[in-house]
Short mmCIF file of C-alpha atoms in Angstrom, two decimals:
data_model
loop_
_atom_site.label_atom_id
_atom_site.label_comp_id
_atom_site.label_asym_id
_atom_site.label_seq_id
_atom_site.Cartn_x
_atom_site.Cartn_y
_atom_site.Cartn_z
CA UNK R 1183 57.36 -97.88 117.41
CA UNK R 1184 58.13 -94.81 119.36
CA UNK R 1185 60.92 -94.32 121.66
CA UNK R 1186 60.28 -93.26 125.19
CA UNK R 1187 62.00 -91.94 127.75
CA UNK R 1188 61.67 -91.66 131.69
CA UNK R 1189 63.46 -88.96 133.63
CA UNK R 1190 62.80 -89.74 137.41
CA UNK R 1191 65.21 -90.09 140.76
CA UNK R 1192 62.27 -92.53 142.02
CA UNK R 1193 63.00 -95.86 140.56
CA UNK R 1194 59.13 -96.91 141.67
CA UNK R 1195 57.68 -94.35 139.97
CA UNK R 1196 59.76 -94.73 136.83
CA UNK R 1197 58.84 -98.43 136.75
CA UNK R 1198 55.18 -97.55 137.09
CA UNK R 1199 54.81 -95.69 134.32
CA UNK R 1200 57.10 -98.00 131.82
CA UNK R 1201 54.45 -100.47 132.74
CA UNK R 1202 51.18 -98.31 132.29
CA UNK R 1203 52.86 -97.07 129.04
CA UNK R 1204 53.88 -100.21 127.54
CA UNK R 1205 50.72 -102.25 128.75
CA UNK R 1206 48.36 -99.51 126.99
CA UNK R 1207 49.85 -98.50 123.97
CA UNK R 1208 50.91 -100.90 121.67
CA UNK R 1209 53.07 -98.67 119.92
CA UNK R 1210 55.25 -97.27 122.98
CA UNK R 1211 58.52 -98.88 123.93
CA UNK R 1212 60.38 -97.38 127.19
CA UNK R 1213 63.96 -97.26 125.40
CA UNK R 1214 65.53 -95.13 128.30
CA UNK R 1215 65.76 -94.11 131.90
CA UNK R 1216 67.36 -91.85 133.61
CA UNK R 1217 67.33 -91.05 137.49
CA UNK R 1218 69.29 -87.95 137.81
CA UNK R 1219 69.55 -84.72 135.69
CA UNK R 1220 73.58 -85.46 134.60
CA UNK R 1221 72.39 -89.00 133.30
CA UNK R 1222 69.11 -87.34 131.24
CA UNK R 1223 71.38 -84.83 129.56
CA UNK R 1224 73.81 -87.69 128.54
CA UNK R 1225 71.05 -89.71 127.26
CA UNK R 1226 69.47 -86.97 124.94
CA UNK R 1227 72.89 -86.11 123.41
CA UNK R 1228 73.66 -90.10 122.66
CA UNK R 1229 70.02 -91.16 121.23
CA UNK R 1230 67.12 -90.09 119.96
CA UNK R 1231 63.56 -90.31 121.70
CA UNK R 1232 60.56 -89.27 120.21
CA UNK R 1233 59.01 -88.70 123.54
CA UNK R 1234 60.22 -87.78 127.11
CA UNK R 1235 58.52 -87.41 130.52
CA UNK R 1236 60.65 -85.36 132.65
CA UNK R 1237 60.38 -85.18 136.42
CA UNK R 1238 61.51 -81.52 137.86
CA UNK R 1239 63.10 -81.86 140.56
CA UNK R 1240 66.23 -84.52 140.29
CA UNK R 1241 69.72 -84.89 141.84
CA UNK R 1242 72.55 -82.98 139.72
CA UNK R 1243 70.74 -81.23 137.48
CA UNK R 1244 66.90 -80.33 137.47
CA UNK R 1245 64.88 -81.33 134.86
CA UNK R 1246 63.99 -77.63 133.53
CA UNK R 1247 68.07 -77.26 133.47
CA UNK R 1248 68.38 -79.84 130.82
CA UNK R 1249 65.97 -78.45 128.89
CA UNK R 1250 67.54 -75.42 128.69
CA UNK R 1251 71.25 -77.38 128.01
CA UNK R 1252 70.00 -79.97 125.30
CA UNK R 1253 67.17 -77.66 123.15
CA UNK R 1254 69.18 -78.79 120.35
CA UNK R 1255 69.01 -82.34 120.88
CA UNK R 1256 65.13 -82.30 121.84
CA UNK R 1257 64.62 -80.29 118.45
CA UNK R 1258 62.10 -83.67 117.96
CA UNK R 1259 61.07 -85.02 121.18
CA UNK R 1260 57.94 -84.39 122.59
CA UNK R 1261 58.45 -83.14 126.05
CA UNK R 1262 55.87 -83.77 129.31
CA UNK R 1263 57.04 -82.06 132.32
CA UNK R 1264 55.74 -84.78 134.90
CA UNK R 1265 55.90 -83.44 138.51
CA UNK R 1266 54.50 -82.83 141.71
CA UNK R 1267 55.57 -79.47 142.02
CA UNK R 1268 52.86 -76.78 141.11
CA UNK R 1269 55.07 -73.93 140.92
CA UNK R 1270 53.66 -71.49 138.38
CA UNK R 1271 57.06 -70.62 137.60
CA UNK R 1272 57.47 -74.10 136.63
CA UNK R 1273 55.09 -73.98 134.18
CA UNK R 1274 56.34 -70.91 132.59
CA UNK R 1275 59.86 -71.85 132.21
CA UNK R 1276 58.49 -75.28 130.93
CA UNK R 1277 56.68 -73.43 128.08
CA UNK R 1278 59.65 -71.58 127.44
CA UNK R 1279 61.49 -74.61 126.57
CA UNK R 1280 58.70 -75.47 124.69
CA UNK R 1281 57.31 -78.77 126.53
CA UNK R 1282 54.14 -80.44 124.71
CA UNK R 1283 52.61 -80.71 128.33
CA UNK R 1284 52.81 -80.09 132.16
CA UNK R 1285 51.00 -82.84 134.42
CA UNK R 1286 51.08 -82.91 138.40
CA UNK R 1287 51.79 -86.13 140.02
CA UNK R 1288 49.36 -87.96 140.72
CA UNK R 1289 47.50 -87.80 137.53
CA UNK R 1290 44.65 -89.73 136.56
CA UNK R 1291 45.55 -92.48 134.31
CA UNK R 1292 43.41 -91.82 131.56
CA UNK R 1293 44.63 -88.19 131.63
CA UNK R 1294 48.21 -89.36 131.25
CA UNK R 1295 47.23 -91.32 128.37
CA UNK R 1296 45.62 -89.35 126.39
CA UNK R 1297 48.48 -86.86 126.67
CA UNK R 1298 50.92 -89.73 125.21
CA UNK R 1299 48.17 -90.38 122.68
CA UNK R 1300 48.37 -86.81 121.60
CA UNK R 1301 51.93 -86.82 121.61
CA UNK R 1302 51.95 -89.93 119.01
CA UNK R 1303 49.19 -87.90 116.67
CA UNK R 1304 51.39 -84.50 116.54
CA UNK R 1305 54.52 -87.12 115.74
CA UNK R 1306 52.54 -89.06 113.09
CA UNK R 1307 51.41 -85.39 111.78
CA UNK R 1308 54.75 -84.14 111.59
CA UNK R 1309 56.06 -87.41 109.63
CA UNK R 1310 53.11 -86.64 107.39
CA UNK R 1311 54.35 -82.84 106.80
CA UNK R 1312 57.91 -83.75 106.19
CA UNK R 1313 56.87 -86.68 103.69
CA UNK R 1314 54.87 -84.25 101.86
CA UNK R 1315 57.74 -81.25 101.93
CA UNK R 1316 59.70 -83.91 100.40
CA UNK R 1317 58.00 -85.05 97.69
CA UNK R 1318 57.45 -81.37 96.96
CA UNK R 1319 60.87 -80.64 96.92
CA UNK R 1320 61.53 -83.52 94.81
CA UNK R 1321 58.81 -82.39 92.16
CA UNK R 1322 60.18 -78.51 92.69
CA UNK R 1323 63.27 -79.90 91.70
CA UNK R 1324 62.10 -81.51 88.86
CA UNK R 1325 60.47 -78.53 87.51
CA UNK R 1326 62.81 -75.63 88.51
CA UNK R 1327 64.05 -74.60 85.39
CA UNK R 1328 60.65 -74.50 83.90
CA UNK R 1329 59.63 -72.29 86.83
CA UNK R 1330 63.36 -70.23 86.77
CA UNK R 1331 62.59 -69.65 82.78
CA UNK R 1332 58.67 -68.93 82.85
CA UNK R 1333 60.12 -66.44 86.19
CA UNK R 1334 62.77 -64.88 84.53
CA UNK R 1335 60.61 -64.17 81.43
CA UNK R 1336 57.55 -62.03 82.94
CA UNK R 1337 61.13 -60.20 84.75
CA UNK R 1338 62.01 -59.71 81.65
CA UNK R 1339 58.80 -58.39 79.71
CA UNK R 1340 56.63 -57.49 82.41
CA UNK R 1341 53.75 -59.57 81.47
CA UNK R 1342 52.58 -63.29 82.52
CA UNK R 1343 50.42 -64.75 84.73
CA UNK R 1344 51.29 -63.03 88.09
CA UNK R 1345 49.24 -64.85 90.28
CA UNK R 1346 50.85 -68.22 89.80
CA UNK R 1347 54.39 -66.72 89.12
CA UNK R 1348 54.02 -65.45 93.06
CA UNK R 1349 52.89 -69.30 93.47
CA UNK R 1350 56.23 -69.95 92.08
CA UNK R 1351 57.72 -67.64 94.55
CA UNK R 1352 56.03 -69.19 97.57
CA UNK R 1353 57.11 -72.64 96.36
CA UNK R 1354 60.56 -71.38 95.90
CA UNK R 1355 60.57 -70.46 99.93
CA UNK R 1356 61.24 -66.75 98.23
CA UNK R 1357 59.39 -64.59 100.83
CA UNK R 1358 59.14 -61.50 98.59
CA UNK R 1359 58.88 -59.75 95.45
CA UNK R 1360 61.01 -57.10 96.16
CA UNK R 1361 64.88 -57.32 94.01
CA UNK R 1362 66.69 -56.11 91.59
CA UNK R 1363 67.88 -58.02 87.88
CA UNK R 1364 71.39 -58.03 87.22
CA UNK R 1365 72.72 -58.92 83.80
CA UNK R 1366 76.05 -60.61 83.19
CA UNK R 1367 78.16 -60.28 80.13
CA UNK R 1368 80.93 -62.44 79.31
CA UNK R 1369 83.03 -61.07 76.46
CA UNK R 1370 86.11 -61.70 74.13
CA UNK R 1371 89.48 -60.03 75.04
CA UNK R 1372 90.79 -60.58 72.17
CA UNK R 1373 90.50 -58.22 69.29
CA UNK R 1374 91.01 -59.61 65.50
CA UNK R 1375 89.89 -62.88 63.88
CA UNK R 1376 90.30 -65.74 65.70
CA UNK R 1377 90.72 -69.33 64.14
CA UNK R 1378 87.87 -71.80 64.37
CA UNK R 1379 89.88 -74.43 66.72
CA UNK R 1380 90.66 -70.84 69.26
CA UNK R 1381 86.95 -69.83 68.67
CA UNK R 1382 85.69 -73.30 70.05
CA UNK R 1383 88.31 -73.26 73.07
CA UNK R 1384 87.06 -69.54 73.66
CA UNK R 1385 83.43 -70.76 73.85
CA UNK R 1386 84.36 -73.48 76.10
CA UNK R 1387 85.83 -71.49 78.33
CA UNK R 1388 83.02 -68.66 78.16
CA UNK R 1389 80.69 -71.78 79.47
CA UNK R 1390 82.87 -72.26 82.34
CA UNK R 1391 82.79 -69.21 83.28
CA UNK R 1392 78.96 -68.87 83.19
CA UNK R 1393 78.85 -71.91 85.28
CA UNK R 1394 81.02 -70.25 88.23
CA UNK R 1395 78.81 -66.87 88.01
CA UNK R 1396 75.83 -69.12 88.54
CA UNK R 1397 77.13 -71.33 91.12
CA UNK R 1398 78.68 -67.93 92.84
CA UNK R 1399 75.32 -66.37 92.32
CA UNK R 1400 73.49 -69.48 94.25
CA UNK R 1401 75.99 -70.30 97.06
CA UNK R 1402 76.03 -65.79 98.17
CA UNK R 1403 72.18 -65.26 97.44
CA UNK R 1404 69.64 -67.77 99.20
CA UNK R 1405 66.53 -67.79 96.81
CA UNK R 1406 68.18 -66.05 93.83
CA UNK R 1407 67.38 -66.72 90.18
CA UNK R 1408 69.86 -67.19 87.01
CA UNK R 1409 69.06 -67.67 83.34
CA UNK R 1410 71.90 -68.34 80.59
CA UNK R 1411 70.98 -67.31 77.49
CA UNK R 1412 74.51 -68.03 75.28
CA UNK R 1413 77.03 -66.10 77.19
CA UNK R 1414 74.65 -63.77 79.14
CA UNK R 1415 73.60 -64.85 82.81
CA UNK R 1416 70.06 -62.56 83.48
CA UNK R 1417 69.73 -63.19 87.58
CA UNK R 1418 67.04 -62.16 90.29
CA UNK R 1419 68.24 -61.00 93.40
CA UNK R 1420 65.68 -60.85 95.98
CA UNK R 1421 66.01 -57.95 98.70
CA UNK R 1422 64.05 -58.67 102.01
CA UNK R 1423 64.25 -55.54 103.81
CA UNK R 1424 65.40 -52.66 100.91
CA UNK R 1425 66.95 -49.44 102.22
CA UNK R 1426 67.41 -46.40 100.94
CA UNK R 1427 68.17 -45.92 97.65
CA UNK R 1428 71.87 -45.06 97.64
CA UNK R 1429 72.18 -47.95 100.21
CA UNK R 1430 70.26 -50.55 98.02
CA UNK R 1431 72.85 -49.21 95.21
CA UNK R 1432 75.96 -49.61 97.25
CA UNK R 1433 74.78 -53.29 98.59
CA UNK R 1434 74.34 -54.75 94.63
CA UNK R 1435 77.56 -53.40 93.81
CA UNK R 1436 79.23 -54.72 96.48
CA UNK R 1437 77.53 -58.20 95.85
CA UNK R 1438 78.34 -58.08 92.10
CA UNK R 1439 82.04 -57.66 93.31
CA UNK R 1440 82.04 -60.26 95.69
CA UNK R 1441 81.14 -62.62 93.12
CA UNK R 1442 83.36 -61.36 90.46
CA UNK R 1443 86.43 -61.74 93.02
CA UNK R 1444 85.73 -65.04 93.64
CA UNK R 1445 85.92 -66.15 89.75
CA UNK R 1446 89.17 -66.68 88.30
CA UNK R 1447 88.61 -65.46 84.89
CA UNK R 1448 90.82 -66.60 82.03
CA UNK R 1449 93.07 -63.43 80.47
CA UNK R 1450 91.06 -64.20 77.36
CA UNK R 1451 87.66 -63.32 78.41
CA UNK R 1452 86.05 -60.49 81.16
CA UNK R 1453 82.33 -60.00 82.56
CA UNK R 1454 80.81 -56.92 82.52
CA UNK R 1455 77.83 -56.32 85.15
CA UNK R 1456 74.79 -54.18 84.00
CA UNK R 1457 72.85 -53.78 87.57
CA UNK R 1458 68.80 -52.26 87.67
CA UNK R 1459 67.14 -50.59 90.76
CA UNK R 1460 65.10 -52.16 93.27
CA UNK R 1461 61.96 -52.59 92.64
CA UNK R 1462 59.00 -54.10 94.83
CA UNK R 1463 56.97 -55.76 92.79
CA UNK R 1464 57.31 -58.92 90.08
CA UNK R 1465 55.00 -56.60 88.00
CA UNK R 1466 57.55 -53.62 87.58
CA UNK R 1467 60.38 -56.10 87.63
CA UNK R 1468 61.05 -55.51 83.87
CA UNK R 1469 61.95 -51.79 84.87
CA UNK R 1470 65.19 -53.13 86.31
CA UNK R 1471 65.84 -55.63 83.56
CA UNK R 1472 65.89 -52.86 80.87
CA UNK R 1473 68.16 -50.86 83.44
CA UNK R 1474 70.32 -53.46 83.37
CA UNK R 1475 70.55 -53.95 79.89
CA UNK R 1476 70.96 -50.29 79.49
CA UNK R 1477 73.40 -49.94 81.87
CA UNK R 1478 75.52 -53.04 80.51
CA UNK R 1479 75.51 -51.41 77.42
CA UNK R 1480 76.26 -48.14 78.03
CA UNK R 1481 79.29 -46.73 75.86
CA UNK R 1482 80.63 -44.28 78.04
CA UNK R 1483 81.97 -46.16 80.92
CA UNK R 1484 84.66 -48.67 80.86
CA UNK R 1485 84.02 -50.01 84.68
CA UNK R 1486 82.79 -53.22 85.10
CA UNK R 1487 80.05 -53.03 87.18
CA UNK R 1488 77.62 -50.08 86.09
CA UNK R 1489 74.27 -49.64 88.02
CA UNK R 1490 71.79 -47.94 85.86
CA UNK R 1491 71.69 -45.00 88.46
CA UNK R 1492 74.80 -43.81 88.41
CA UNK R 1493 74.89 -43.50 85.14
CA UNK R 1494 71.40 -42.47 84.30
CA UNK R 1495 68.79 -40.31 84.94
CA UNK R 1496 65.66 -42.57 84.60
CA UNK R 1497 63.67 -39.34 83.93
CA UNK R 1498 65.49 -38.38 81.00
CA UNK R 1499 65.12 -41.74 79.74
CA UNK R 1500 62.69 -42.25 76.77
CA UNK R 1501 61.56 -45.82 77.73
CA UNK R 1502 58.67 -45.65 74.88
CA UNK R 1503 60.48 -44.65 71.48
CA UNK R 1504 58.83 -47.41 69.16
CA UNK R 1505 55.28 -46.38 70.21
CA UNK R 1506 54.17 -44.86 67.04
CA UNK R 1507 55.69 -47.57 64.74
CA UNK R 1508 53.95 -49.95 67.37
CA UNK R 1509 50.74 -48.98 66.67
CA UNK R 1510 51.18 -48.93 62.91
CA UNK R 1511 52.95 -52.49 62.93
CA UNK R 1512 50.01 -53.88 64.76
CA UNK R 1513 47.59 -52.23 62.21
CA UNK R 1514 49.54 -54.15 58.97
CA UNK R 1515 49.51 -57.15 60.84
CA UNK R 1516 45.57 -56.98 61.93
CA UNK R 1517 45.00 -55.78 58.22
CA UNK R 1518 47.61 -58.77 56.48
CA UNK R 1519 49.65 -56.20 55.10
CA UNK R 1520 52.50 -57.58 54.43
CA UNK R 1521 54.32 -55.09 52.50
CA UNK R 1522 53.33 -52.10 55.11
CA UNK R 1523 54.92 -54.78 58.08
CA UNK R 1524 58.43 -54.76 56.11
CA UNK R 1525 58.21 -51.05 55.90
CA UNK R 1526 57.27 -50.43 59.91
CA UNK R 1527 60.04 -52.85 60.41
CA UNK R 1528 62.51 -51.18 58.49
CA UNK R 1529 61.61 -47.74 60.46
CA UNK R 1530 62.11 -49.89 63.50
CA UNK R 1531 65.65 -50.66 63.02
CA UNK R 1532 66.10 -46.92 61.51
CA UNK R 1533 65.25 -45.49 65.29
CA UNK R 1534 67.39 -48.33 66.81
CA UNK R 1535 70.30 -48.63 65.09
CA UNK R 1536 72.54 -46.84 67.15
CA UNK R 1537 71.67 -49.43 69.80
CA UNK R 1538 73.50 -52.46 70.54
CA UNK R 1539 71.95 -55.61 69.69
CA UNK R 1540 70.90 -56.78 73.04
CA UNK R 1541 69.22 -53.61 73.75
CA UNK R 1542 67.20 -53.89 70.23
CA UNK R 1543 66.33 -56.95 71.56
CA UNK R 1544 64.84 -55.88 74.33
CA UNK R 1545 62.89 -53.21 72.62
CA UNK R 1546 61.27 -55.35 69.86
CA UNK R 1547 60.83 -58.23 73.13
CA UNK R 1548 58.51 -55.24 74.92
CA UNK R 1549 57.05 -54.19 71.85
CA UNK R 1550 55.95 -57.07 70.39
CA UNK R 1551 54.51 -58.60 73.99
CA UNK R 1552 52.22 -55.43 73.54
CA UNK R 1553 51.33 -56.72 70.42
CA UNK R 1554 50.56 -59.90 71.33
CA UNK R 1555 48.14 -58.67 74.17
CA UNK R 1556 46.38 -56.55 71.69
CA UNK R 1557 45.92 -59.14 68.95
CA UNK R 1558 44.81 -62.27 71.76
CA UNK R 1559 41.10 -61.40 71.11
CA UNK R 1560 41.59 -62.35 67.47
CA UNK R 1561 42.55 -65.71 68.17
CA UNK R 1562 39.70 -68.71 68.55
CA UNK R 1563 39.73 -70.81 71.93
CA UNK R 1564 40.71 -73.80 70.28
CA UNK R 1565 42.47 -72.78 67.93
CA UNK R 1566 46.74 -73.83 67.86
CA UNK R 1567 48.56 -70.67 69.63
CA UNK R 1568 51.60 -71.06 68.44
CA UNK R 1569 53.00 -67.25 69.93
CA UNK R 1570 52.79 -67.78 73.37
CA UNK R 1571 55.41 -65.35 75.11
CA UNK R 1572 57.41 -67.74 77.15
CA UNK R 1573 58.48 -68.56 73.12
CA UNK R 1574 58.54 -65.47 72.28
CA UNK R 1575 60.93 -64.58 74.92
CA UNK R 1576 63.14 -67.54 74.20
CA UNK R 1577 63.46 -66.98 69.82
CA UNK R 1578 64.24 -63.39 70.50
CA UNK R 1579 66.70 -62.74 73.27
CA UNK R 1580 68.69 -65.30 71.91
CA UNK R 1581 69.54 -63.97 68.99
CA UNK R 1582 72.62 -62.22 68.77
CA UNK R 1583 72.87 -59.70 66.28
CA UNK R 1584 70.68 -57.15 64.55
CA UNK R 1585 70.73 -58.78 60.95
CA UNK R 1586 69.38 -61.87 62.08
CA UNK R 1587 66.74 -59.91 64.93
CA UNK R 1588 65.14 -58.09 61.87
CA UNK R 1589 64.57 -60.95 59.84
CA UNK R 1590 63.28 -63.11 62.65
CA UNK R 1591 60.71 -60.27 63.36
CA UNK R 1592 59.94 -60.15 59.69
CA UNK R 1593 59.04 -63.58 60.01
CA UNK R 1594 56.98 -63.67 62.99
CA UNK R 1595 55.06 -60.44 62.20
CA UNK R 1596 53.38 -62.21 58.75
CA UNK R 1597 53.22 -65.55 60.85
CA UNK R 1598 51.34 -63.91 62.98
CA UNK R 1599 49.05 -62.22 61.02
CA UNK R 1600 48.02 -65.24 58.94
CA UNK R 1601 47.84 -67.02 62.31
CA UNK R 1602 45.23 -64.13 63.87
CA UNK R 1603 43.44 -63.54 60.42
CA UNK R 1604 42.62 -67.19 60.38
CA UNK R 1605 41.45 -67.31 63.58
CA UNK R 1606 39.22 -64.17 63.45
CA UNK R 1607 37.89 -65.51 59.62
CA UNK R 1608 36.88 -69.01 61.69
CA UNK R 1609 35.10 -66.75 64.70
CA UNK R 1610 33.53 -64.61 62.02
CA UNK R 1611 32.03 -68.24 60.04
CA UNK R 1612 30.96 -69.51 63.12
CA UNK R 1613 28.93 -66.90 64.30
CA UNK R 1614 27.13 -66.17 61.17
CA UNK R 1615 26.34 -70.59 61.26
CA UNK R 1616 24.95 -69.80 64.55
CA UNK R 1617 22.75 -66.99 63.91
CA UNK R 1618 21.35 -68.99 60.58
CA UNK R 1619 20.80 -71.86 62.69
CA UNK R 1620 19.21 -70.32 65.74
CA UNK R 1621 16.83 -68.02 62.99
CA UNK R 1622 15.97 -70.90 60.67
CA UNK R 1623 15.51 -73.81 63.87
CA UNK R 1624 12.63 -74.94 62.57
CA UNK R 1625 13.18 -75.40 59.16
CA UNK R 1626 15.16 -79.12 58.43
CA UNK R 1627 18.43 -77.60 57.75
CA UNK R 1628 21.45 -79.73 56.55
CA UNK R 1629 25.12 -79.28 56.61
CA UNK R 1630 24.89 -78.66 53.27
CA UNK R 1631 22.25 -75.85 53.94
CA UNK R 1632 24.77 -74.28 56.58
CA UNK R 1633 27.96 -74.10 54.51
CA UNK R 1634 26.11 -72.61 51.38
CA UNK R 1635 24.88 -69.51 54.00
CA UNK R 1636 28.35 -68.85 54.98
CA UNK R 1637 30.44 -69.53 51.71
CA UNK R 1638 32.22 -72.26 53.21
CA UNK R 1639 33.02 -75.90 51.30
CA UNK R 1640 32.49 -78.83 53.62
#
């Protein structure tokens, strides 16, 4: 049913319509009435209606008065000015308080109705909308981690499907692309061995910690992203309208402290900030996650919060040194050499081993998305891809030192190249089968006959 109400000082005429309402329309019901403008007002503010026809002109206060006073409480009633007064300022103000509809006493009845009827199909379309924005908020729920990690990822290498991450971002209610990554660091005060029973308290508290940042990060930023990757927090802040950039610099620090002051860190643990430029778009988003990283990592400051640009020049930065061992790692992995992969890799850690692990993570995380991209051709369409780079992303900026980072790269290099070797040796099979087939069609060829031509056992 929907609840009606009638604002007129003429009992008659309120009467009238309960009855032509009522008697028409099955689902109406005339819940209230009201015969001055004091007695509307206190009506609107005790119940709910989803419909209201308001006279004009009334004792107290007029009827365009308490629209003005109760736009609040007629957030979901559908209005209908109902008047005899033609006023064109009327009108106006009426669509100012945004009224579904002005009518002029006396209306024709069918007129009047199919107003109401109209009203009842924008309610019932409404109802519709908000079921619908529910569910997807329940299923966007559901799914938001999956969307925060496959987000956080691309950030992270620049690469993914950027059409449906910005998908992601619309469903999100994130209205742009433009922000800045932040990286979080909690780390040990303590210097010396620790026992294993202090180690295990120490890690416990490290989780609590990364549970504030993230909880501080959601309740300041509307829309913002976290990852925590052991005790690292990788975040998204969005910027809607970026300034300058010595203002856009001042405004992250200033966040970053905001939400540092409001965690009470233990004395046995502090978080270190690394903080990239803006930039405004999800493809160049990885600029500002290696500025982070850089800047968290940085040896020559002992502040807190470092933003890549006031400790950098980003001109002066080399952001491609592994390119030539790149290009010779891909070649021993297209060619299956395994013992030229160990050597590339060795020369890999040579040119980064003044780096901090995190930051040779990042390197061989860039470097080896490249890779992947250049090898994808290799790889049959049916055929078990078992490198996708949301993995990728997860086995290697979580591990946590540079021992373990060179023999997990070891690894995946000669996985990979037995992986893409088989898959171009099955493309390479199956085209020769179907050029033998399509130049021998009209001999009776058998499996047999196939297999033989190609060197294959069936």
């Amino acid at each position: 049913m929907y609840q009606v109400l009638i604002a007129d000082d003429e009992a008659i005429e309120r009467n009238a319509l309960k009855m032509m309402l009522e008697n028409n329309i099955a689902s109406i019901e005339v819940t209230g009435e009201a015969e001055n403008g004091v007695q509307l007002l206190q009506m609107l503010k005790k119940n709910r209606y989803d419909i209201a026809v308001v006279d004009i002109e009334m004792p107290g206060l007029s009827g365009l008065e308490v629209l003005q006073m109760a736009q609040k409480e007629l957030e979901n009633t559908r209005v209908i000015i109902f008047t005899a007064y033609s006023n064109f300022d009327y009108a106006q103000m009426s669509l100012r308080y945004h009224a579904f509809d002005y009518l002029l006493k006396p209306t024709r009845r069918d007129k009047l109705m199919a107003t109401i009827e109209r009203c009842v199909e924008d309610i019932e379309a409404a109802r519709r909308k908000s079921v619908n924005s529910e569910r997807l908020k329940k299923i966007i729920g559901q799914i938001r981690p999956l969307m925060d990690e496959e987000l956080l990822n691309s950030f992270c290498t620049g690469s993914g499907d950027f059409a449906r991450l910005k998908v992601y971002l619309n469903a999100l209610e994130i209205s742009t692309e433009t922000g800045y990554i932040v990286t979080f660091r909690i780390r040990d005060r303590r210097k010396g061995q620790m026992s294993p029973e202090d180690s295990l308290d120490q890690l416990a508290l490290k989780k609590s910690v990364a549970k504030k940042l993230s909880t501080g990060l959601s309740e300041l930023v509307e829309h913002s992203l976290a990852q925590v990757q052991r005790d690292k927090i990788t975040a998204f802040i969005p910027v809607e309208r970026p300034g300058a950039e010595y203002q856009n610099r001042v405004d992250s620090i200033n966040l970053v402290h905001i939400i540092l002051d409001r965690i009470q860190l233990p004395e046995t643990v502090e978080v270190i900030a690394g903080i990239g430029s803006v930039q405004e778009s999800l493809e160049q988003m990885h600029l500002s996650y290696r500025e982070s990283i850089s800047a968290l990592h940085d040896t020559k400051t002992n502040m807190a919060i470092r933003h890549y640009n006031d400790l950098f020049d980003r001109k002066e930065q080399d952001w491609h040194i592994l390119q030539k061992e790149q290009k010779q790692l891909l070649a021993a992995i297209r060619d299956e050499d395994m013992e030229k992969q160990k050597k590339m890799i060795d020369q890999i850690f040579f040119v980064l081993h003044k780096k901090p692990p995190e930051e040779c993570s990042s390197h061989i995380l860039e470097m080896m998305v490249q890779i992947l991209h250049s090898v994808d051709p290799y790889f049959s369409e049916n055929q078990d891809h078992r490198f996708h780079i949301s993995r990728l992303c997860r086995e290697c900026m979580n591990i946590g030192d540079t021992d373990s980072l060179k023999r997990w790269l070891t690894e995946y290099c000669q996985n990979l190249s037995r992986e893409m070797n088989v898959g171009s040796h099955t493309g390479i099979v199956i085209e020769q089968a179907r050029k033998y087939i399509d130049d021998n069609y009209q001999e009776d060829l058998s499996l047999n006959d196939v297999s033989r031509h190609c060197n294959v056992s069936i």
